[in-house]
Short mmCIF file of C-alpha atoms in Angstrom, two decimals:
data_model
loop_
_atom_site.label_atom_id
_atom_site.label_comp_id
_atom_site.label_asym_id
_atom_site.label_seq_id
_atom_site.Cartn_x
_atom_site.Cartn_y
_atom_site.Cartn_z
CA MET A 1 -51.93 -319.80 227.06
CA ASP A 2 -52.09 -323.77 226.71
CA ALA A 3 -52.88 -324.68 230.83
CA VAL A 4 -51.45 -328.14 230.43
CA SER A 5 -47.72 -327.59 228.67
CA GLY A 6 -47.74 -323.81 230.24
CA CYS A 7 -46.77 -322.41 226.47
CA LYS A 8 -48.55 -319.44 224.72
CA CYS A 9 -50.30 -320.33 221.00
CA LEU A 10 -51.35 -318.43 218.52
CA CYS A 11 -55.21 -318.25 217.66
CA ILE A 12 -56.06 -317.81 213.78
CA THR A 13 -59.71 -316.92 213.00
CA PRO A 14 -60.96 -319.57 210.09
CA ILE A 15 -61.65 -318.21 206.46
CA VAL A 16 -65.68 -318.45 205.81
CA PRO A 17 -66.46 -319.55 202.28
CA GLY A 18 -68.15 -316.95 200.14
CA LYS A 19 -71.52 -317.30 198.24
CA PRO A 20 -71.29 -318.96 195.19
CA ILE A 21 -71.68 -316.64 191.77
CA THR A 22 -75.13 -317.08 190.40
CA PRO A 23 -74.90 -317.50 186.87
CA GLY A 24 -76.17 -314.59 184.61
CA THR A 25 -79.20 -314.82 181.90
CA PRO A 26 -78.46 -316.07 178.62
CA ILE A 27 -78.62 -313.59 175.47
CA GLN A 28 -81.56 -314.71 173.65
CA GLY A 29 -81.38 -314.81 169.92
CA GLY A 30 -82.76 -311.85 167.73
CA THR A 31 -85.78 -312.22 165.02
CA PHE A 32 -84.87 -313.61 161.92
CA ILE A 33 -84.04 -311.49 159.01
CA ILE A 34 -86.16 -312.48 156.22
CA PRO A 35 -84.50 -312.52 152.59
CA GLY A 36 -85.62 -310.12 150.07
CA LYS A 37 -86.45 -310.73 146.39
CA VAL A 38 -83.89 -311.27 143.74
CA TYR A 39 -83.72 -307.98 141.55
CA GLU A 40 -84.44 -308.89 137.72
CA PRO A 41 -81.57 -308.26 135.34
CA GLY A 42 -82.71 -305.13 132.88
CA LYS A 43 -82.88 -305.04 129.07
CA ALA A 44 -79.24 -304.72 126.93
CA VAL A 45 -78.93 -301.44 125.56
CA LYS A 46 -79.16 -301.89 121.73
CA GLY A 47 -75.77 -300.51 120.06
CA GLY A 48 -76.36 -297.51 117.93
CA ASP A 49 -74.06 -296.08 114.96
CA SER A 50 -71.12 -294.34 116.25
CA VAL A 51 -70.91 -290.82 116.18
CA SER A 52 -68.11 -291.11 112.98
CA GLY A 53 -70.75 -293.06 111.02
CA SER A 54 -68.92 -296.50 111.19
CA SER A 55 -68.99 -299.47 113.33
CA GLY A 56 -66.45 -298.39 115.38
CA LEU A 57 -66.26 -297.69 119.15
CA ILE A 58 -64.60 -294.83 118.42
CA SER A 59 -67.04 -292.11 119.67
CA GLY A 60 -65.98 -288.30 118.76
CA GLN A 61 -62.11 -286.79 117.90
CA PRO A 62 -59.56 -287.44 120.21
CA ILE A 63 -58.51 -285.09 122.52
CA VAL A 64 -55.48 -283.56 121.20
CA PRO A 65 -53.07 -282.36 124.26
CA ALA A 66 -52.82 -278.08 123.82
CA THR A 67 -49.73 -276.31 122.90
CA PRO A 68 -48.03 -275.19 126.57
CA LEU A 69 -48.10 -271.65 126.49
CA THR A 70 -45.03 -269.48 125.42
CA TYR A 71 -46.27 -266.23 126.80
CA GLY A 72 -44.03 -264.35 128.92
CA THR A 73 -39.94 -263.92 129.34
CA PHE A 74 -38.28 -266.60 130.83
CA ILE A 75 -37.08 -265.02 134.54
CA ILE A 76 -33.44 -265.63 134.82
CA PRO A 77 -32.47 -266.02 138.27
CA ASN A 78 -31.37 -262.83 140.12
CA ALA A 79 -31.68 -260.73 137.02
CA PRO A 80 -32.72 -257.52 137.67
CA PRO A 81 -36.51 -256.98 135.69
CA VAL A 82 -36.89 -255.24 132.77
CA LEU A 83 -39.13 -252.09 132.93
CA GLY A 84 -39.09 -250.69 129.82
CA HIS A 85 -37.33 -247.74 128.40
CA PRO A 86 -36.01 -245.46 130.69
CA VAL A 87 -37.15 -242.32 131.27
CA LEU A 88 -34.47 -240.35 129.53
CA GLY A 89 -33.86 -236.78 131.82
CA GLY A 90 -33.37 -233.49 130.22
CA THR A 91 -32.50 -230.54 131.12
CA ALA A 92 -34.14 -227.97 133.80
CA ILE A 93 -37.43 -226.18 132.69
CA GLN A 94 -35.76 -222.83 132.75
CA GLY A 95 -32.09 -224.48 132.52
CA GLY A 96 -29.12 -221.69 133.15
CA GLN A 97 -26.91 -220.96 135.94
CA GLY A 98 -27.98 -221.63 139.25
CA PRO A 99 -28.59 -219.26 142.15
CA ASN A 100 -24.70 -218.97 142.67
CA GLY A 101 -23.25 -220.14 139.04
CA GLY A 102 -23.47 -223.87 140.47
CA THR A 103 -20.55 -222.83 142.93
CA ALA A 104 -21.25 -224.12 146.43
CA ILE A 105 -21.51 -221.32 149.06
CA ASN A 106 -18.86 -222.95 151.47
CA GLY A 107 -16.90 -224.86 148.53
CA GLY A 108 -19.08 -227.84 149.03
CA GLN A 109 -18.36 -228.67 152.72
CA GLY A 110 -20.51 -229.06 155.78
CA PRO A 111 -21.25 -226.03 158.12
CA ASN A 112 -18.14 -226.28 159.81
CA GLY A 113 -16.05 -226.78 156.51
CA SER A 114 -15.07 -230.60 157.53
CA THR A 115 -16.52 -234.02 156.48
CA SER A 116 -19.66 -235.69 158.12
CA ILE A 117 -19.22 -237.85 160.88
CA ASN A 118 -20.76 -240.56 159.03
CA GLY A 119 -20.11 -239.46 155.43
CA GLY A 120 -23.07 -241.72 154.70
CA GLN A 121 -25.93 -241.37 152.31
CA GLY A 122 -28.91 -238.74 152.77
CA PRO A 123 -32.68 -240.73 153.69
CA ASN A 124 -33.43 -241.43 150.16
CA GLY A 125 -29.67 -241.66 148.80
CA GLY A 126 -28.74 -244.15 146.35
CA THR A 127 -29.13 -244.84 142.73
CA ALA A 128 -32.55 -244.03 141.48
CA ILE A 129 -34.22 -246.29 138.54
CA ASN A 130 -34.92 -243.80 136.31
CA GLY A 131 -34.48 -240.57 138.68
CA GLY A 132 -32.19 -237.64 138.37
CA GLN A 133 -31.32 -235.65 141.51
CA GLY A 134 -34.15 -234.18 143.60
CA PRO A 135 -35.13 -230.54 144.16
CA ASN A 136 -32.10 -230.65 146.82
CA GLY A 137 -29.68 -233.03 145.48
CA GLY A 138 -26.44 -232.77 145.88
CA THR A 139 -23.72 -232.66 148.71
CA ALA A 140 -25.93 -233.14 152.30
CA ILE A 141 -25.00 -231.33 155.08
CA ASN A 142 -23.66 -234.08 156.62
CA GLY A 143 -21.36 -235.03 153.36
CA GLY A 144 -23.51 -237.57 152.53
CA GLN A 145 -26.52 -237.39 149.54
CA GLY A 146 -29.02 -235.06 149.80
CA PRO A 147 -32.68 -236.18 150.54
CA ASN A 148 -33.68 -237.12 146.86
CA GLY A 149 -30.01 -237.32 145.65
CA GLY A 150 -27.95 -240.21 143.62
CA LYS A 151 -27.25 -240.88 140.28
CA ALA A 152 -29.63 -241.41 137.98
CA THR A 153 -29.80 -244.02 135.32
CA ASN A 154 -30.38 -241.74 132.43
CA SER A 155 -31.32 -238.35 134.00
CA GLY A 156 -30.72 -234.90 132.96
CA GLN A 157 -30.53 -231.95 134.72
CA GLY A 158 -32.36 -231.51 138.06
CA PRO A 159 -34.32 -228.29 139.23
CA ASN A 160 -31.31 -226.74 140.61
CA GLY A 161 -28.72 -227.00 138.24
CA GLY A 162 -25.90 -229.69 138.06
CA THR A 163 -26.28 -232.79 135.25
CA ALA A 164 -27.59 -235.59 137.44
CA THR A 165 -25.69 -238.67 135.84
CA ASP A 166 -22.76 -236.91 137.32
CA GLY A 167 -24.63 -235.73 140.09
CA GLY A 168 -24.62 -232.22 140.66
CA GLN A 169 -24.75 -230.32 143.59
CA GLY A 170 -28.02 -228.52 145.01
CA LEU A 171 -28.35 -225.03 146.45
CA SER A 172 -25.78 -225.46 148.94
CA GLY A 173 -23.16 -227.99 146.93
CA GLY A 174 -20.50 -227.39 144.61
CA ASN A 175 -19.97 -227.40 141.03
CA SER A 176 -21.95 -229.96 138.82
CA GLY A 177 -20.14 -232.97 137.44
CA LYS A 178 -20.67 -231.23 133.79
CA ASN A 179 -21.32 -227.76 135.01
CA GLY A 180 -24.77 -227.97 133.92
CA ASN A 181 -27.06 -224.46 134.31
CA GLY A 182 -29.62 -223.96 136.63
CA PRO A 183 -33.17 -222.79 137.11
CA SER A 184 -32.78 -219.23 135.66
CA ASN A 185 -30.68 -219.24 132.20
CA GLY A 186 -29.74 -220.90 129.58
CA ASN A 187 -31.42 -223.38 127.36
CA GLU A 188 -34.23 -224.98 128.83
CA LEU A 189 -34.76 -228.80 128.49
CA ILE A 190 -31.97 -230.46 126.52
CA GLY A 191 -29.92 -227.44 127.09
CA GLU A 192 -26.93 -226.98 124.45
CA SER A 193 -25.27 -225.35 126.87
CA SER A 194 -24.87 -228.73 129.44
CA GLN A 195 -24.45 -231.28 126.32
CA GLU A 196 -21.01 -231.50 124.50
CA PRO A 197 -22.19 -231.70 120.92
CA SER A 198 -19.67 -234.30 119.46
CA LEU A 199 -17.48 -233.78 116.52
CA ILE A 200 -19.79 -235.65 114.10
CA ASN A 201 -22.42 -233.71 114.68
CA LEU A 202 -20.71 -230.27 114.61
CA LEU A 203 -19.25 -231.41 110.78
CA PHE A 204 -22.58 -233.15 109.79
CA LYS A 205 -25.75 -231.38 111.09
CA SER A 206 -28.12 -234.54 109.59
CA THR A 207 -26.07 -236.68 112.13
CA ASP A 208 -28.39 -234.86 114.81
CA THR A 209 -31.12 -236.94 115.82
CA SER A 210 -32.09 -234.95 118.85
CA ARG A 211 -35.00 -233.32 117.00
CA GLY A 212 -36.84 -236.05 115.08
CA ILE A 213 -37.17 -236.00 111.32
CA VAL A 214 -37.62 -232.89 110.89
CA GLY A 215 -34.77 -231.47 112.39
CA GLN A 216 -32.67 -234.47 110.70
CA ILE A 217 -34.51 -233.10 107.01
CA ALA A 218 -33.45 -229.57 108.03
CA GLY A 219 -29.48 -230.80 108.82
CA VAL A 220 -29.53 -232.52 105.36
CA LEU A 221 -30.28 -228.92 103.77
CA LYS A 222 -27.75 -227.43 105.76
CA ASP A 223 -24.68 -230.07 104.72
CA TYR A 224 -26.39 -230.10 101.30
CA LYS A 225 -25.58 -226.14 101.49
CA THR A 226 -22.15 -226.26 103.00
CA TYR A 227 -20.42 -229.48 101.35
CA ILE A 228 -22.25 -229.36 98.08
CA LEU A 229 -23.02 -225.55 96.92
CA GLY A 230 -20.71 -224.33 98.91
CA PHE A 231 -17.30 -226.44 98.43
CA ALA A 232 -17.94 -229.06 96.17
CA ASP A 233 -19.59 -227.19 93.55
CA LYS A 234 -16.90 -224.63 93.33
CA ILE A 235 -13.97 -227.31 93.33
CA ALA A 236 -15.46 -228.99 90.24
CA GLN A 237 -15.81 -225.63 88.74
CA ALA A 238 -12.81 -224.67 89.15
CA SER A 239 -11.14 -228.30 88.34
CA ALA A 240 -12.87 -228.21 84.54
CA ALA A 241 -11.71 -224.77 84.36
CA GLY A 242 -8.04 -225.76 85.28
CA TYR A 243 -8.74 -229.11 82.77
CA ALA A 244 -9.52 -226.39 79.87
CA GLY A 245 -6.48 -224.16 80.70
CA PHE A 246 -8.67 -221.22 81.77
CA MET A 247 -6.56 -218.32 82.69
CA PHE A 248 -5.33 -214.88 82.13
CA ASN A 249 -2.31 -213.96 79.83
CA GLU A 250 -0.95 -210.15 80.99
CA LYS A 251 -0.68 -208.12 77.86
CA GLY A 252 0.47 -204.95 79.28
CA ASN A 253 -1.05 -201.36 79.14
CA GLY A 254 -4.19 -202.85 81.35
CA LYS A 255 -5.42 -205.41 78.65
CA TYR A 256 -5.46 -209.14 79.56
CA GLY A 257 -5.67 -212.31 77.00
CA VAL A 258 -7.99 -214.75 78.04
CA LYS A 259 -6.27 -218.68 77.34
CA GLY A 260 -8.48 -221.93 77.37
CA LYS A 261 -10.64 -224.30 75.08
CA ASN A 262 -13.80 -223.04 73.99
CA LYS A 263 -15.29 -226.31 74.75
CA LEU A 264 -14.90 -229.28 76.22
CA ASP A 265 -16.33 -232.80 75.03
CA ASN A 266 -17.83 -234.19 77.95
CA LYS A 267 -21.48 -232.84 78.64
CA VAL A 268 -20.95 -232.63 82.26
CA VAL A 269 -17.41 -231.46 82.47
CA ASN A 270 -18.35 -228.82 79.93
CA TRP A 271 -21.63 -227.69 82.08
CA PHE A 272 -19.01 -226.86 85.18
CA TYR A 273 -16.74 -225.28 82.84
CA GLU A 274 -19.47 -222.77 81.23
CA ARG A 275 -20.20 -221.78 84.48
CA TYR A 276 -17.09 -220.99 85.58
CA LYS A 277 -16.37 -218.63 83.00
CA GLY A 278 -19.60 -216.98 83.90
CA TYR A 279 -19.57 -213.90 85.93
CA LYS A 280 -21.16 -210.25 86.78
CA HIS A 281 -20.19 -207.16 84.92
CA LYS A 282 -21.94 -203.81 86.04
CA GLY A 283 -24.90 -205.71 87.71
CA GLU A 284 -25.61 -207.75 84.34
CA GLU A 285 -24.74 -211.60 83.94
CA THR A 286 -21.96 -212.43 81.45
CA ALA A 287 -19.38 -214.80 80.12
CA PHE A 288 -16.14 -215.09 78.23
CA GLY A 289 -17.71 -216.65 75.14
CA SER A 290 -15.61 -218.45 72.07
CA TYR A 291 -14.60 -214.63 71.20
CA SER A 292 -13.39 -213.08 74.23
CA ARG A 293 -9.75 -213.14 73.97
CA HIS A 294 -9.02 -209.78 74.74
CA ILE A 295 -10.43 -207.88 78.14
CA GLY A 296 -9.46 -204.87 80.25
CA GLN A 297 -8.58 -204.43 83.71
CA GLU A 298 -12.30 -203.73 84.45
CA ARG A 299 -13.68 -206.62 83.57
CA LEU A 300 -10.82 -208.75 84.71
CA ASP A 301 -11.38 -207.19 88.74
CA SER A 302 -15.30 -207.86 87.78
CA PHE A 303 -14.53 -211.37 87.31
CA PHE A 304 -12.11 -211.59 90.35
CA LYS A 305 -14.93 -209.85 92.54
CA SER A 306 -17.77 -212.64 90.81
CA LYS A 307 -15.59 -215.78 92.22
CA ARG A 308 -14.82 -213.79 95.58
CA ILE A 309 -10.96 -213.91 94.85
CA GLY A 310 -9.28 -210.93 96.27
CA HIS A 311 -11.33 -207.83 97.08
CA VAL A 312 -11.56 -208.71 100.25
CA TRP A 313 -14.27 -206.16 101.40
CA GLU A 314 -16.05 -206.47 98.04
CA SER A 315 -16.25 -210.13 98.79
CA VAL A 316 -17.42 -210.49 102.23
CA LYS A 317 -20.20 -207.79 101.34
CA GLY A 318 -21.60 -210.00 98.49
CA SER A 319 -21.29 -212.99 100.15
CA VAL A 320 -23.34 -211.63 103.46
CA LYS A 321 -25.61 -210.13 100.89
CA GLU A 322 -26.30 -213.14 98.48
CA SER A 323 -26.63 -215.75 101.80
CA TRP A 324 -28.59 -213.70 104.40
CA ASN A 325 -30.67 -210.56 102.43
CA ILE A 326 -33.97 -211.18 102.63
CA PHE A 327 -34.91 -207.34 101.54
CA SER A 328 -33.48 -207.27 98.03
CA LYS A 329 -35.36 -208.41 94.91
CA ASP A 330 -32.79 -210.73 94.08
CA ALA A 331 -33.35 -212.50 97.43
CA TYR A 332 -36.33 -214.39 95.60
CA LYS A 333 -35.13 -215.11 92.52
CA ALA A 334 -35.64 -219.03 91.58
CA LYS A 335 -31.48 -219.01 91.05
CA ASN A 336 -30.38 -217.73 94.83
CA LEU A 337 -33.42 -219.85 96.28
CA LEU A 338 -32.44 -222.94 94.82
CA LYS A 339 -28.48 -222.10 96.55
CA LEU A 340 -30.17 -221.97 99.89
CA ASN A 341 -29.68 -218.32 100.28
CA GLY A 342 -31.96 -215.39 101.37
CA PRO A 343 -34.65 -216.36 103.19
CA VAL A 344 -34.20 -220.17 102.83
CA ASN A 345 -30.94 -219.61 104.82
CA VAL A 346 -32.72 -217.62 107.20
CA LEU A 347 -34.96 -220.26 107.92
CA LEU A 348 -32.62 -222.98 107.90
CA SER A 349 -30.12 -221.17 110.44
CA SER A 350 -33.48 -220.78 112.64
CA SER A 351 -34.97 -224.51 112.18
CA ASN A 352 -33.86 -225.55 115.69
CA ASN A 353 -35.45 -222.82 117.25
CA LEU A 354 -38.37 -223.32 115.16
CA ILE A 355 -38.99 -226.96 116.11
CA ASP A 356 -38.03 -226.02 119.49
CA TYR A 357 -40.64 -223.38 120.42
CA SER A 358 -43.08 -225.35 118.07
CA LYS A 359 -46.21 -227.01 119.63
CA TRP A 360 -44.52 -230.33 119.85
CA GLY A 361 -41.15 -229.20 120.78
CA ARG A 362 -38.90 -228.84 124.15
CA LYS A 363 -39.85 -225.52 124.73
CA SER A 364 -43.82 -225.16 123.54
CA ASP A 365 -44.57 -224.00 126.61
CA LEU A 366 -42.93 -220.58 125.59
CA GLY A 367 -43.82 -220.25 122.01
CA TYR A 368 -42.98 -217.86 119.31
CA ALA A 369 -44.71 -215.21 120.84
CA SER A 370 -41.60 -214.90 123.63
CA THR A 371 -38.46 -213.08 123.94
CA ASP A 372 -36.98 -216.19 124.33
CA PHE A 373 -37.73 -217.78 120.91
CA ALA A 374 -36.47 -214.23 119.36
CA ALA A 375 -33.20 -214.00 121.55
CA ASP A 376 -32.29 -217.14 119.95
CA VAL A 377 -33.24 -216.42 116.48
CA THR A 378 -31.19 -213.00 116.66
CA VAL A 379 -28.06 -214.76 118.32
CA ASP A 380 -28.37 -217.61 115.42
CA THR A 381 -28.63 -215.34 112.88
CA ALA A 382 -25.79 -213.09 113.70
CA ILE A 383 -23.24 -215.91 114.44
CA GLY A 384 -24.38 -217.45 111.06
CA VAL A 385 -23.77 -213.72 109.53
CA GLY A 386 -20.19 -213.66 111.06
CA SER A 387 -19.49 -216.93 110.41
CA THR A 388 -20.13 -216.24 106.56
CA ALA A 389 -18.26 -212.87 106.86
CA LEU A 390 -15.34 -214.78 108.28
CA GLY A 391 -14.61 -217.56 105.60
CA SER A 392 -15.27 -215.02 103.06
CA LEU A 393 -12.84 -212.99 104.40
CA ALA A 394 -10.41 -215.64 104.89
CA SER A 395 -11.09 -217.20 101.18
CA SER A 396 -11.04 -214.48 99.57
CA ALA A 397 -7.97 -213.11 101.25
CA ILE A 398 -5.83 -216.40 100.62
CA ALA A 399 -7.31 -216.85 96.88
CA GLY A 400 -6.21 -213.55 96.01
CA ALA A 401 -2.91 -214.24 97.60
CA VAL A 402 -2.35 -217.19 95.54
CA ALA A 403 -4.02 -216.60 92.26
CA GLY A 404 -2.65 -213.05 91.99
CA SER A 405 -3.99 -211.54 88.59
CA THR A 406 -3.86 -214.33 86.02
CA VAL A 407 -4.56 -218.11 87.83
CA PRO A 408 -8.04 -217.71 89.18
CA VAL A 409 -8.83 -221.63 88.94
CA VAL A 410 -6.23 -222.11 91.59
CA GLY A 411 -7.37 -219.12 93.62
CA THR A 412 -10.76 -220.66 93.29
CA ILE A 413 -9.61 -224.41 95.25
CA VAL A 414 -7.43 -223.00 97.54
CA GLY A 415 -10.42 -220.22 98.53
CA ALA A 416 -12.69 -222.78 98.92
CA VAL A 417 -10.81 -225.11 101.39
CA ALA A 418 -10.32 -221.71 103.24
CA GLY A 419 -13.50 -220.77 103.58
CA LEU A 420 -14.94 -224.62 104.29
CA GLY A 421 -11.93 -224.37 107.17
CA THR A 422 -13.02 -221.11 108.45
CA GLY A 423 -16.87 -221.80 108.94
CA PHE A 424 -16.01 -225.14 110.63
CA ILE A 425 -13.60 -223.65 112.98
CA VAL A 426 -16.20 -220.55 114.00
CA ASN A 427 -18.60 -223.17 114.71
CA TYR A 428 -16.73 -225.14 116.89
CA LEU A 429 -15.47 -222.42 119.19
CA ILE A 430 -18.89 -221.27 119.41
CA ASN A 431 -20.59 -224.83 119.89
CA GLY A 432 -17.83 -227.32 120.43
CA THR A 433 -16.09 -225.85 123.54
CA LYS A 434 -17.43 -224.76 127.13
CA THR A 435 -16.04 -221.08 126.67
CA GLY A 436 -17.80 -220.75 123.42
CA ARG A 437 -21.11 -221.87 124.68
CA LYS A 438 -21.23 -219.91 127.73
CA ILE A 439 -20.34 -216.92 125.66
CA LYS A 440 -23.55 -218.13 123.36
CA THR A 441 -25.62 -217.72 126.19
CA ALA A 442 -24.34 -214.67 127.78
CA VAL A 443 -24.95 -212.63 124.42
CA ARG A 444 -28.30 -214.71 124.16
CA ASP A 445 -29.47 -213.68 127.97
CA ALA A 446 -28.55 -209.83 127.12
CA VAL A 447 -30.65 -209.95 123.98
CA LYS A 448 -33.72 -211.47 125.85
CA VAL A 449 -33.27 -208.81 128.72
CA THR A 450 -33.03 -205.89 125.74
CA TYR A 451 -36.29 -207.50 124.16
CA ASP A 452 -37.85 -207.89 127.85
CA GLY A 453 -37.50 -204.10 128.21
CA ILE A 454 -38.60 -202.79 124.87
CA VAL A 455 -41.79 -205.16 125.45
CA SER A 456 -42.03 -204.00 129.03
CA GLY A 457 -41.87 -200.47 127.86
CA ALA A 458 -44.46 -200.85 124.83
CA LYS A 459 -46.97 -202.56 127.34
CA LYS A 460 -46.88 -199.59 129.37
CA LEU A 461 -46.77 -197.21 126.47
CA GLY A 462 -49.87 -198.89 125.54
CA LYS A 463 -51.63 -198.35 128.94
CA ARG A 464 -50.87 -194.84 129.00
CA ILE A 465 -52.20 -194.24 125.34
CA LYS A 466 -55.04 -196.22 126.07
CA SER A 467 -55.61 -194.40 129.85
CA GLY A 468 -55.17 -190.99 127.63
CA VAL A 469 -57.68 -191.84 125.09
CA SER A 470 -59.95 -192.86 127.80
CA SER A 471 -59.67 -189.73 129.66
CA MET A 472 -60.02 -187.66 126.45
CA PHE A 473 -63.62 -189.16 125.96
CA LYS A 474 -64.59 -188.76 128.92
CA LYS A 475 -63.70 -184.96 129.29
CA ALA A 476 -65.44 -184.76 125.72
CA GLY A 477 -68.54 -186.30 126.99
CA SER A 478 -68.69 -184.17 129.76
CA LEU A 479 -68.65 -180.93 127.58
CA PHE A 480 -71.52 -182.27 126.00
CA GLY A 481 -73.62 -182.91 129.13
CA GLY A 482 -72.53 -186.38 128.64
#
C-alpha cells in the first residue's frame, strides 16, 4: 500500500535478459579431389566378312517364328471329357437265373412292404460312367439304389442277375429290366438268353458281328447253305424244267409218259435243267435222258422221293440223313461236302460254341473239355436236326399235295418256299422269343446235369478200379513175400 495516497499497488518482478547465443564453429572444407587421367580410346575392330560371305551386315539366317502347336483337342466349355471307348459290359460270368429266379423275396419292397421314408439313392447311387450294377445292386432297403447301384452307360449284366442298363435288382430286388439271368444258369458273359436277337440276325446269320470275323465267315456259310443251296438252287432247277415243259403224263396201268424238251439252248439254264432231271433209283444215280419217254410207277416214285415231293416219311429221313449223318460213307463224298452237309453242317451248327469255348472266346475259362460245351453242342445239334425234319415235313407234304403225280415243277417251287418258311419260324420261336430261349436254356441245363452225372460216375468208377487194382497187386505181393 502506498503510504502517501493510501492506495494498494501491484509489484512486478523485472525480466532479466539471457546470455547471447554463441555462434558455432564453421564447417571446414574437405580435401580437394585430384582429377584422374583421361582414358585413351581403344583401337577400332576391323570388320570381317559376313557369315553369308557377302559384305552385308546380315549375320546368319533370320529366325522364323515357329508354327504354333496344334496338339490336343479344343476344350469345349461345359462339355464332358472324352474317356475313350466305353467298356462294353457282358453278361454275368456264370449267367442264368438268380437264386430266386430274379424275383424279389418281398416283391421288391422294403422290410415292411412300404416305400422308403426318403426314397433317395444309396451311398454310391447315381449313374456310373462305365459301370454296371454292383454285387448288391438293385433296390436298397430304404427304396434307394444299392451301394453300387445305378444305371451303367454301356453295362452288361451284374453278378446277381438283371440287365444293368435297365437296372435289374439284387438278391432282395424285384425283376430285372430285361429279365436277365443270374450266376448259376444260362449262358455266360454275353448270354443269348438275356439279349434278344434282332430279326435281321435271325434271317441272316452273317449280320451277327458279336463273334468277330470268324463268326461272320461261319454266318456267311450258313446263309449260303440256307438261301443258295437250300432255296435258290431248287427254284432255279424247277424254273428251268418248267421252261422246258418238263412233266409227266399218266398213261394208265401204272405207266407214265415223260414230256419236255431234251435240251435247252442256254448252257446255264440247261445245266439247271439237266440236274433237275437227275434222281436216285435203287441206290444208283440216274437221269431222264433223250429217250426216257415211258416209265413205270417205280421210277416215278423214285424221282418224287429224290425231289422230296410227297412220300413224307421217306423225305424226312432222307433230309436228316443227308444233312446230319456223319457216319455214312456218302457223308464224306465231295458232292455231299460241297453242299455243306454231313460233318460240315455239324461244324457250322456248332460254330458259335466252337468260337465261344476257344482260347479267345467268351467262355475260354470253361474250354472244350467242359460239360457246358458238350451240352451246348448237343442242344444246338438237336435243334438243327429237328428244324431240318420239320422243314422237310412241311415241304414234302405241301409239295406232294400241289404236284399230285404229274406236275413236279410246281411242287418243287412250293415245297422250297414252305421249307424255308418253316425253318425260319422254328428258328424265331426258339431264339427270337423269351419263352423259346427259356425252354432252350432249361433243356441245356438238364443235358448238362446229365453229363455232369456221367462224368462224376466215371470218376468214381475209375477210382474204384484203381483202388481195386492197387489192392490186388498188394495181395499178390504178400503171397510172394513182398
